[in-house]
PDB file of C-alpha atoms in Angstrom:
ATOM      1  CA  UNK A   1       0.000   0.000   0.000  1.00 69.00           C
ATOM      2  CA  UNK A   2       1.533   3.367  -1.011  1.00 81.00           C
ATOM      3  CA  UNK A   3      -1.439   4.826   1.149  1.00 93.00           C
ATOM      4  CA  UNK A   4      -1.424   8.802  -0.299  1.00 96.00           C
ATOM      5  CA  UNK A   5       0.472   9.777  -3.228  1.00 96.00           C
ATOM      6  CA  UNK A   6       0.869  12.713  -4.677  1.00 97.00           C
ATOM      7  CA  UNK A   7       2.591  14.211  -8.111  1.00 97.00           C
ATOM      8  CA  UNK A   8       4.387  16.757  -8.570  1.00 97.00           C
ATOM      9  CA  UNK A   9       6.778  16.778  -5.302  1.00 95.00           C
ATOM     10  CA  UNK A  10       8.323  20.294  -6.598  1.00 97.00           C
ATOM     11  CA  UNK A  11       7.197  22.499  -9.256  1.00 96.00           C
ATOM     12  CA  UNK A  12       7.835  26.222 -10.450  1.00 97.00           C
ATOM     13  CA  UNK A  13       5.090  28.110 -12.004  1.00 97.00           C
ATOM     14  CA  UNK A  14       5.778  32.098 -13.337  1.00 97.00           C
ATOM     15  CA  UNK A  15       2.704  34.193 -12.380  1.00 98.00           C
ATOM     16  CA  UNK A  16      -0.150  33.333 -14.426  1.00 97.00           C
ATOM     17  CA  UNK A  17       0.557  29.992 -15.518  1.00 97.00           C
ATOM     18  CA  UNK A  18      -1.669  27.290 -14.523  1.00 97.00           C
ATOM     19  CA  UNK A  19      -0.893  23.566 -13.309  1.00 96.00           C
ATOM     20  CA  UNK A  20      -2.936  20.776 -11.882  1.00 98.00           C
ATOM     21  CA  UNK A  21      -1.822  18.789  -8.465  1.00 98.00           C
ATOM     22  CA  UNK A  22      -2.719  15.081  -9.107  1.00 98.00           C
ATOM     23  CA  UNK A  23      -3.629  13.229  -5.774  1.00 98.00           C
ATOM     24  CA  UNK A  24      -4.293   9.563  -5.609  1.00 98.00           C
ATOM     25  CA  UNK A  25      -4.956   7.060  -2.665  1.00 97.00           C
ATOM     26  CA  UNK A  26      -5.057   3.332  -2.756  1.00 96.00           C
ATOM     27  CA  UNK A  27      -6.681   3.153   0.909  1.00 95.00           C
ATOM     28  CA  UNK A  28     -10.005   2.792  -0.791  1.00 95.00           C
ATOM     29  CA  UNK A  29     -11.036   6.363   1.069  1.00 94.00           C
ATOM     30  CA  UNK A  30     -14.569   8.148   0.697  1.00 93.00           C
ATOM     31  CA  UNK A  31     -13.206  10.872   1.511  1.00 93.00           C
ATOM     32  CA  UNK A  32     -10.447  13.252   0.306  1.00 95.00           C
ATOM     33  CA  UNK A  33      -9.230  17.316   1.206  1.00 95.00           C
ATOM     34  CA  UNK A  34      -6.422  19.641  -0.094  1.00 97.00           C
ATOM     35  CA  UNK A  35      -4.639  21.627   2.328  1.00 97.00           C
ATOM     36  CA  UNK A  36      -2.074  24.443   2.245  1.00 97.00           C
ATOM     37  CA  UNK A  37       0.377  24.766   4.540  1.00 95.00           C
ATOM     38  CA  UNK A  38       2.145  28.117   5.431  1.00 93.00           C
ATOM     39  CA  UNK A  39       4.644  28.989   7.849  1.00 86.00           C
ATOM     40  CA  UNK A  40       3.490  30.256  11.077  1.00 83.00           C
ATOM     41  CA  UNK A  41      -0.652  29.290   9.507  1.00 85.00           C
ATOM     42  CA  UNK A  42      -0.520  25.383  10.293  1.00 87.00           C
ATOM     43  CA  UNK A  43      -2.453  23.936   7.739  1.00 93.00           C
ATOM     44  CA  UNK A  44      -5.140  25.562   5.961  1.00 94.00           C
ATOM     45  CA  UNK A  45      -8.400  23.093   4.218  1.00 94.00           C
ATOM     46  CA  UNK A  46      -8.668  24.194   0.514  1.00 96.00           C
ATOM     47  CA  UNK A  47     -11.356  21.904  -0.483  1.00 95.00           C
ATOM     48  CA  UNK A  48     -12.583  18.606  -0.025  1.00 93.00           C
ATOM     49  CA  UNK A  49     -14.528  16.052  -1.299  1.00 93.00           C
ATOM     50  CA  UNK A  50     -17.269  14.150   1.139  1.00 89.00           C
ATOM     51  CA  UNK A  51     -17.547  11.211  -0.966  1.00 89.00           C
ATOM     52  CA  UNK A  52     -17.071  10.166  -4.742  1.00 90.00           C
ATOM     53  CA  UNK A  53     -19.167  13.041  -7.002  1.00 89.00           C
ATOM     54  CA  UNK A  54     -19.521  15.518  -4.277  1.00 91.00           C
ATOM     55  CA  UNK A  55     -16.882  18.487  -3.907  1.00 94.00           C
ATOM     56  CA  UNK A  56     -17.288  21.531  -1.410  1.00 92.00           C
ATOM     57  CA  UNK A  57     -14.871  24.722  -0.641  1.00 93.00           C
ATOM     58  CA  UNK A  58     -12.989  24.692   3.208  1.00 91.00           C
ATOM     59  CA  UNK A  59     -11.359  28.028   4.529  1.00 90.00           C
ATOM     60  CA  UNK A  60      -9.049  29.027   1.885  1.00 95.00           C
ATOM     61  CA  UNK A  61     -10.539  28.267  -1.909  1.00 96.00           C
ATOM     62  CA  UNK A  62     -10.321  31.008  -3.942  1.00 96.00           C
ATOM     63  CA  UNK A  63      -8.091  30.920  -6.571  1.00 96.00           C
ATOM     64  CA  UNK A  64      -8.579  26.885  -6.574  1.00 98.00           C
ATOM     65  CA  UNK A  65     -10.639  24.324  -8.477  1.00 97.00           C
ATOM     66  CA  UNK A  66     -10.754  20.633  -7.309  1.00 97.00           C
ATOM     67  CA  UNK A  67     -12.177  17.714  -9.295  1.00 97.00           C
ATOM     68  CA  UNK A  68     -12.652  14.154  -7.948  1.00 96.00           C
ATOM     69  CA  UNK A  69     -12.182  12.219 -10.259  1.00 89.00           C
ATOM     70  CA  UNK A  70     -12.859   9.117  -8.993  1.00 95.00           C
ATOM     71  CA  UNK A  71     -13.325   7.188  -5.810  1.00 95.00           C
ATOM     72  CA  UNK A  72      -9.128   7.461  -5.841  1.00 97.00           C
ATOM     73  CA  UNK A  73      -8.488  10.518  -7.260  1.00 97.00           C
ATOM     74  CA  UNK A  74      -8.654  14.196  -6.528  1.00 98.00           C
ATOM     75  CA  UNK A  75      -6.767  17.295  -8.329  1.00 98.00           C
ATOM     76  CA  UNK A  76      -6.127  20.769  -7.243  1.00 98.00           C
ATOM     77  CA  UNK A  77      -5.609  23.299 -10.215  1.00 98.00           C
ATOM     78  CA  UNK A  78      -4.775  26.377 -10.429  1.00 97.00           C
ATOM     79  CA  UNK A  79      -5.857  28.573 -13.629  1.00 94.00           C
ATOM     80  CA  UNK A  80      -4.024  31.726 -12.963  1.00 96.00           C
ATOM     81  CA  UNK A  81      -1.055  30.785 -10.766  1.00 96.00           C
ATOM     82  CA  UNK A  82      -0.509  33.975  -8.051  1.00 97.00           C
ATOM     83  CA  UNK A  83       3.115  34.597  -6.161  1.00 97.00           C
ATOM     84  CA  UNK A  84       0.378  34.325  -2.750  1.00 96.00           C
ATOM     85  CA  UNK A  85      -0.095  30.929  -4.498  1.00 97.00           C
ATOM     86  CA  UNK A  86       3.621  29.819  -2.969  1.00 97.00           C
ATOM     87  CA  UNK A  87       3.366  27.025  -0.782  1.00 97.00           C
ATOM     88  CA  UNK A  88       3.291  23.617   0.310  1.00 96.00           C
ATOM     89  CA  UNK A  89       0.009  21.819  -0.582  1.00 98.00           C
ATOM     90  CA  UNK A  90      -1.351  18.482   0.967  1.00 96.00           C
ATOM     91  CA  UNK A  91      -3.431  15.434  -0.057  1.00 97.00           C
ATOM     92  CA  UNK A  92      -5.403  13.867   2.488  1.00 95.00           C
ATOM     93  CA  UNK A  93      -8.005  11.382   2.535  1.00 95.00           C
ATOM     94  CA  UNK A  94     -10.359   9.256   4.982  1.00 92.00           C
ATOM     95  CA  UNK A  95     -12.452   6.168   5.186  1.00 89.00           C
ATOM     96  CA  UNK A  96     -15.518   8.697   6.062  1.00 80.00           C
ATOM     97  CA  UNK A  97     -16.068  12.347   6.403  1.00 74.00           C
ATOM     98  CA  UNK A  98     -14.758  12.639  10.183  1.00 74.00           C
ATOM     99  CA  UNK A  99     -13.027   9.879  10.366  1.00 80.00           C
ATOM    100  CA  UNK A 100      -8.932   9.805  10.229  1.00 86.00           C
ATOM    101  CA  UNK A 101      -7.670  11.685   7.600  1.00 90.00           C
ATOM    102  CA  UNK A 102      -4.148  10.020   6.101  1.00 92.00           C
ATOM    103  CA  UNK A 103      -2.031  12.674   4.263  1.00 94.00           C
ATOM    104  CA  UNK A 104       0.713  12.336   1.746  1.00 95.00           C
ATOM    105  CA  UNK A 105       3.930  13.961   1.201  1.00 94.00           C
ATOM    106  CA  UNK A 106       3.190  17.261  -0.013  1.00 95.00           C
ATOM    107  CA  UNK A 107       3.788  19.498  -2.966  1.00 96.00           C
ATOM    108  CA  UNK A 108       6.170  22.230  -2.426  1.00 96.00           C
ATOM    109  CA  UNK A 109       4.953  24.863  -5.119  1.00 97.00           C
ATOM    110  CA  UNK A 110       6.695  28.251  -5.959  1.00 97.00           C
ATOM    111  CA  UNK A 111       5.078  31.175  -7.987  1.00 97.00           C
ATOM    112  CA  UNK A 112       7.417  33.671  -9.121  1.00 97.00           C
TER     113      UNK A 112
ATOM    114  CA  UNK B   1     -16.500  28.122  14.054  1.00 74.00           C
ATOM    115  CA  UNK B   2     -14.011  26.109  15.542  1.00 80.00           C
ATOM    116  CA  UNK B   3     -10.152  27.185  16.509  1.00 90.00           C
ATOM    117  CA  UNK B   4      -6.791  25.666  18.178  1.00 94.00           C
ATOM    118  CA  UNK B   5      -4.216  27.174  19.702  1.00 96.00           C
ATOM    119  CA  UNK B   6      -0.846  26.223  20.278  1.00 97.00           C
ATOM    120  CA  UNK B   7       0.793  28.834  22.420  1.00 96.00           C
ATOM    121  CA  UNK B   8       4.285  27.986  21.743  1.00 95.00           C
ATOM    122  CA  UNK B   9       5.556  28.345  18.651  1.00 95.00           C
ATOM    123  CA  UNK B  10       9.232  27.098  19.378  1.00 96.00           C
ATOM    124  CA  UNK B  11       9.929  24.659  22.291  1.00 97.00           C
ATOM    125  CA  UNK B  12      13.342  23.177  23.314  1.00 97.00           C
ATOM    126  CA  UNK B  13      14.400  20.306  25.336  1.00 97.00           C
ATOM    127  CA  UNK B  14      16.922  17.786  26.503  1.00 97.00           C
ATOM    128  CA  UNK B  15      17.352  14.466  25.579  1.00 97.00           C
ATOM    129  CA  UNK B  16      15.632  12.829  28.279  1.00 97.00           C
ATOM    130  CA  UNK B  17      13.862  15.449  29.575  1.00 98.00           C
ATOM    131  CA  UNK B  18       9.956  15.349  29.942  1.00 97.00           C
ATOM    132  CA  UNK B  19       8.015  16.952  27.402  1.00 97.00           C
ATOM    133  CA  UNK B  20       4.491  18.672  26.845  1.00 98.00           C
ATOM    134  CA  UNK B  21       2.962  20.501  24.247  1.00 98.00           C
ATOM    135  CA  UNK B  22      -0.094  22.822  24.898  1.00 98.00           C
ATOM    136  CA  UNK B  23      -3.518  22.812  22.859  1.00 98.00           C
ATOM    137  CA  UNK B  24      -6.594  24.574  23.486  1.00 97.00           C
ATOM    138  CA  UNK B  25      -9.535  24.221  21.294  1.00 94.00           C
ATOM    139  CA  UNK B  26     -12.628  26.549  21.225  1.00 91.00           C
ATOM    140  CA  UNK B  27     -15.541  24.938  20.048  1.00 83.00           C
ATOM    141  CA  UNK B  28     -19.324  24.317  21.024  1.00 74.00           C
ATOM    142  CA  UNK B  29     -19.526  20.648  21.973  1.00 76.00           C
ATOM    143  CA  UNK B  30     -16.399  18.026  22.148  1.00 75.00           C
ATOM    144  CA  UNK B  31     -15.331  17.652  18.750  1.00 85.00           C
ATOM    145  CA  UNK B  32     -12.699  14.952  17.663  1.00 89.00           C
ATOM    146  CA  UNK B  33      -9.176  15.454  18.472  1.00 93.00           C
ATOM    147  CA  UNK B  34      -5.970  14.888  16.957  1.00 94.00           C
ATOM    148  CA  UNK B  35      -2.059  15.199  16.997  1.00 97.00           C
ATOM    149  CA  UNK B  36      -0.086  14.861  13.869  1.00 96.00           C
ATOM    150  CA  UNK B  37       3.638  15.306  13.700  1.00 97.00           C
ATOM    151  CA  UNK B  38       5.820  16.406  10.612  1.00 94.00           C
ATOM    152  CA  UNK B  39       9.438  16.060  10.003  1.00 92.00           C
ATOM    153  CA  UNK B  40      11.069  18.431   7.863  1.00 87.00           C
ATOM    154  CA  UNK B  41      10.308  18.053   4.596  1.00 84.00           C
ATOM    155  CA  UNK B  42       7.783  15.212   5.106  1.00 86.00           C
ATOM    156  CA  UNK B  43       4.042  15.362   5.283  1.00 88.00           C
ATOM    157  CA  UNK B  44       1.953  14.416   8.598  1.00 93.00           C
ATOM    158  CA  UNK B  45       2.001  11.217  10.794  1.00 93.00           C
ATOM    159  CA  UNK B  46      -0.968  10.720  12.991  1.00 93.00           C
ATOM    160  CA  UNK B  47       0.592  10.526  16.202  1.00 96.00           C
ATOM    161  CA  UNK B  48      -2.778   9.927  18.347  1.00 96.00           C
ATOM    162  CA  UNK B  49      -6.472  10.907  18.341  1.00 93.00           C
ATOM    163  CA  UNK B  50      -9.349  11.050  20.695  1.00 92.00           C
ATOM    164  CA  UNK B  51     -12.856  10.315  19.898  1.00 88.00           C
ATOM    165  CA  UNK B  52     -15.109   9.760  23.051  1.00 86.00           C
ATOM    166  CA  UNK B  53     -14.550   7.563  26.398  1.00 88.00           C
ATOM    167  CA  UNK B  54     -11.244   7.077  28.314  1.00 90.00           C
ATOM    168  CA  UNK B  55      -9.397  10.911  27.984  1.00 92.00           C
ATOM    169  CA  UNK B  56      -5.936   9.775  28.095  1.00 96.00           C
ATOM    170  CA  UNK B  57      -4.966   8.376  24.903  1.00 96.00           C
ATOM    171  CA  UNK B  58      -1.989   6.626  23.856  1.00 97.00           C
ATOM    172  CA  UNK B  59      -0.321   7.229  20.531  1.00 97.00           C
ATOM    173  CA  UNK B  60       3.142   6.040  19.041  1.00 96.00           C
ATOM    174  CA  UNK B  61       6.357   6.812  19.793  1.00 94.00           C
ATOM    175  CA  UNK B  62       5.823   6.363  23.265  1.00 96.00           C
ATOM    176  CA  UNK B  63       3.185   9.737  23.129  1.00 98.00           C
ATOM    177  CA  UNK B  64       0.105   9.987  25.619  1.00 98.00           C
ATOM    178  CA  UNK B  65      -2.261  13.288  25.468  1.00 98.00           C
ATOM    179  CA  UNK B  66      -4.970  13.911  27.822  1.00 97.00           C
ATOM    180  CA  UNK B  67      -8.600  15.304  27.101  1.00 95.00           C
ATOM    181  CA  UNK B  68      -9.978  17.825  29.628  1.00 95.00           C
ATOM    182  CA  UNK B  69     -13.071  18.905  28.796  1.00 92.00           C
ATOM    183  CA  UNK B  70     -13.445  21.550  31.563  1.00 92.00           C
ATOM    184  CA  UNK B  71     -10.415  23.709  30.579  1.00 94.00           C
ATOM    185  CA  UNK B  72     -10.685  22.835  26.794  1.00 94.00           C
ATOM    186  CA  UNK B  73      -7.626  21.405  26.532  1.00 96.00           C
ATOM    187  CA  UNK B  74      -5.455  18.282  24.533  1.00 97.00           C
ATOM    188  CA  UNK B  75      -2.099  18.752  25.532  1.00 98.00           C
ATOM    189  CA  UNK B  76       0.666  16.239  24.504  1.00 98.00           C
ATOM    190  CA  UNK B  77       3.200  14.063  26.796  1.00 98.00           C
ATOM    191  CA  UNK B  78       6.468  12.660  26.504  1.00 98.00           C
ATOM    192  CA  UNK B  79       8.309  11.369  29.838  1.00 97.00           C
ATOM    193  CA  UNK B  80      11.628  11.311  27.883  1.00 97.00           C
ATOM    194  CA  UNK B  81      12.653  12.730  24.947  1.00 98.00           C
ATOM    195  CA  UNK B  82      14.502  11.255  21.703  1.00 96.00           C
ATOM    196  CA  UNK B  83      16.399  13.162  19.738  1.00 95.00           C
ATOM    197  CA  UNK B  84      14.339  11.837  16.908  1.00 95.00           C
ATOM    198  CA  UNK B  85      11.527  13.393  18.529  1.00 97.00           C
ATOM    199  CA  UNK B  86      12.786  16.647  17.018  1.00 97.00           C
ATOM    200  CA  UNK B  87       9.847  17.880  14.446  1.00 97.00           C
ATOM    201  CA  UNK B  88       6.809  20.137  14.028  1.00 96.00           C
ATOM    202  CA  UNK B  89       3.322  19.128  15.993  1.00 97.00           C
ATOM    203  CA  UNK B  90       0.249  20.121  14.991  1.00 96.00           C
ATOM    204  CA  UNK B  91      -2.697  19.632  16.728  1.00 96.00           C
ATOM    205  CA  UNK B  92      -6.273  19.679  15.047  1.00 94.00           C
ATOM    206  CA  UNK B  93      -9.953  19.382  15.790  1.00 91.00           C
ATOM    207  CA  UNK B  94     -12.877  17.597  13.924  1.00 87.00           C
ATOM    208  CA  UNK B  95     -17.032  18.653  14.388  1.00 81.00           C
ATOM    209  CA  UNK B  96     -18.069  15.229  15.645  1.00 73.00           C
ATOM    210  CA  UNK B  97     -21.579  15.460  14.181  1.00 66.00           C
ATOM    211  CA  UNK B  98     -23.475  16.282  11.143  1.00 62.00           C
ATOM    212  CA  UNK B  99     -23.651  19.839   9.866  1.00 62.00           C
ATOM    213  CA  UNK B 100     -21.318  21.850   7.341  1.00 62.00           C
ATOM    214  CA  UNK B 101     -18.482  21.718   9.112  1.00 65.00           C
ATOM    215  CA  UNK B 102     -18.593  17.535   9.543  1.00 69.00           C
ATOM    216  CA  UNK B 103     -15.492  16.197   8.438  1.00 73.00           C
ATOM    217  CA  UNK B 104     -13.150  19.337   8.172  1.00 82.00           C
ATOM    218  CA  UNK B 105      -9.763  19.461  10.221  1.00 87.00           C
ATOM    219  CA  UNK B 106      -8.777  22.941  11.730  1.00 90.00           C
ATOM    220  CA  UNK B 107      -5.028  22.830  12.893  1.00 93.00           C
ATOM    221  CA  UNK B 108      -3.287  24.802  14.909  1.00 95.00           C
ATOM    222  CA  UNK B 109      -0.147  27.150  14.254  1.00 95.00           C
ATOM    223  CA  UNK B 110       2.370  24.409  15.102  1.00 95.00           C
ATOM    224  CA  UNK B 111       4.852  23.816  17.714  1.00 97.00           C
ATOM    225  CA  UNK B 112       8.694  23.307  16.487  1.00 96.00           C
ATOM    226  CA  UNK B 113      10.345  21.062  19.153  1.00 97.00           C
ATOM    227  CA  UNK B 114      14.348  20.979  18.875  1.00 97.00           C
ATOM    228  CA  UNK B 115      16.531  18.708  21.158  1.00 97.00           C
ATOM    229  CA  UNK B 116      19.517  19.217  22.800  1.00 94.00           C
ATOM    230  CA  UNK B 117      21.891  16.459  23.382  1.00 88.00           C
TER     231      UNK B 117
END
């Protein structure tokens, strides 16, 4: 079991360029979230995604769109990449909404 | 809504030494509880949670946190430090019913522990 995985582990973007975060989980999860994570902020919830069709906005979502692909699967893009954009995002998911949330390794992103 | 706060940023200790890590949580009812730990560079380990009955809870890596309801409170133990210990904790709260909020995780600020030999 790789549990949460998620691709890119760096990237770059100049301002205005767009890029999609690819999250996948093998823990057969209802539930998945985005995070950001800033220093001195703890983590911030982006969006997440109750269950398999169903997507809803946490604290922080502007500038974000998520899509769930499927039961395993749940991207983060960005349309019009912002230097307030810069951090480290998170993939996280749980059996059920509530339950344990399991969280990958992160995707250290820097607008310039 | 819901909030944590960790009121140290920066903690540091000895090797050996005992160790505790403050968390206070404002919220309406007892929500679900949680502290995660992150190494640099790594994403977050669950470290130990509490849900409902007996309010000290053991976690791994020889952690224990306690639940008081009256003061609000989930702080973290350690009787004696590793120098592997030596990370960022986080603690977080969950609603633990129905309602808008179900499911989402508010963390605190974060408390950097270093370790002295």
């Amino acid at each position: 079991n790789a549990g949460v995985t998620q691709t890119p582990k760096f990237q770059v973007l100049k301002t205005g360029q767009s890029m999609t975060l690819q999250c996948a989980q093998d823990m057969n999860h209802n539930s998945m979230y985005w995070y950001r994570q800033d220093p001195g902020m703890g983590l911030r919830l982006i969006y997440y995604s109750a269950s398999e069709g169903t997507t809803d906005k946490g604290e922080v979502p502007n500038g974000y769109n998520v899509s769930r692909l499927n039961k395993r699967e749940f991207s983060l893009r960005l349309e019009s990449a912002a230097p307030s954009q810069t951090s480290v995002y998170f993939c996280a998911s749980s059996e059920l909404r509530g339950g344990t949330q399991y969280f990958g390794p992160g995707t250290r992103l820097l607008v310039l | 809504a819901q909030s944590v706060t960790q009121p140290d940023i920066h903690i540091t200790v000895s090797e050996g030494a005992s160790l505790e890590l403050r968390c206070n949580y404002s919220y309406g009812a007892t929500p679900y509880l949680f502290w995660y730990v992150q190494s640099p560079g790594q994403g977050l380990q669950l470290l130990l949670k509490y849900f409902s009955g007996d309010t000290l809870v053991q976690g791994i890596k020889g952690f224990e946190a306690e639940f008081k309801r009256s003061q609000s409170s989930f702080n973290l133990r350690k009787p004696s430090v590793h120098w592997s210990d030596a990370a960022e904790y986080f603690c977080a709260v969950s609603p633990n019913a129905g309602g808008t909020s179900y499911g989402k995780l508010t963390f605190g600020q974060g408390t950097i522990l270093t370790v002295h030999p």
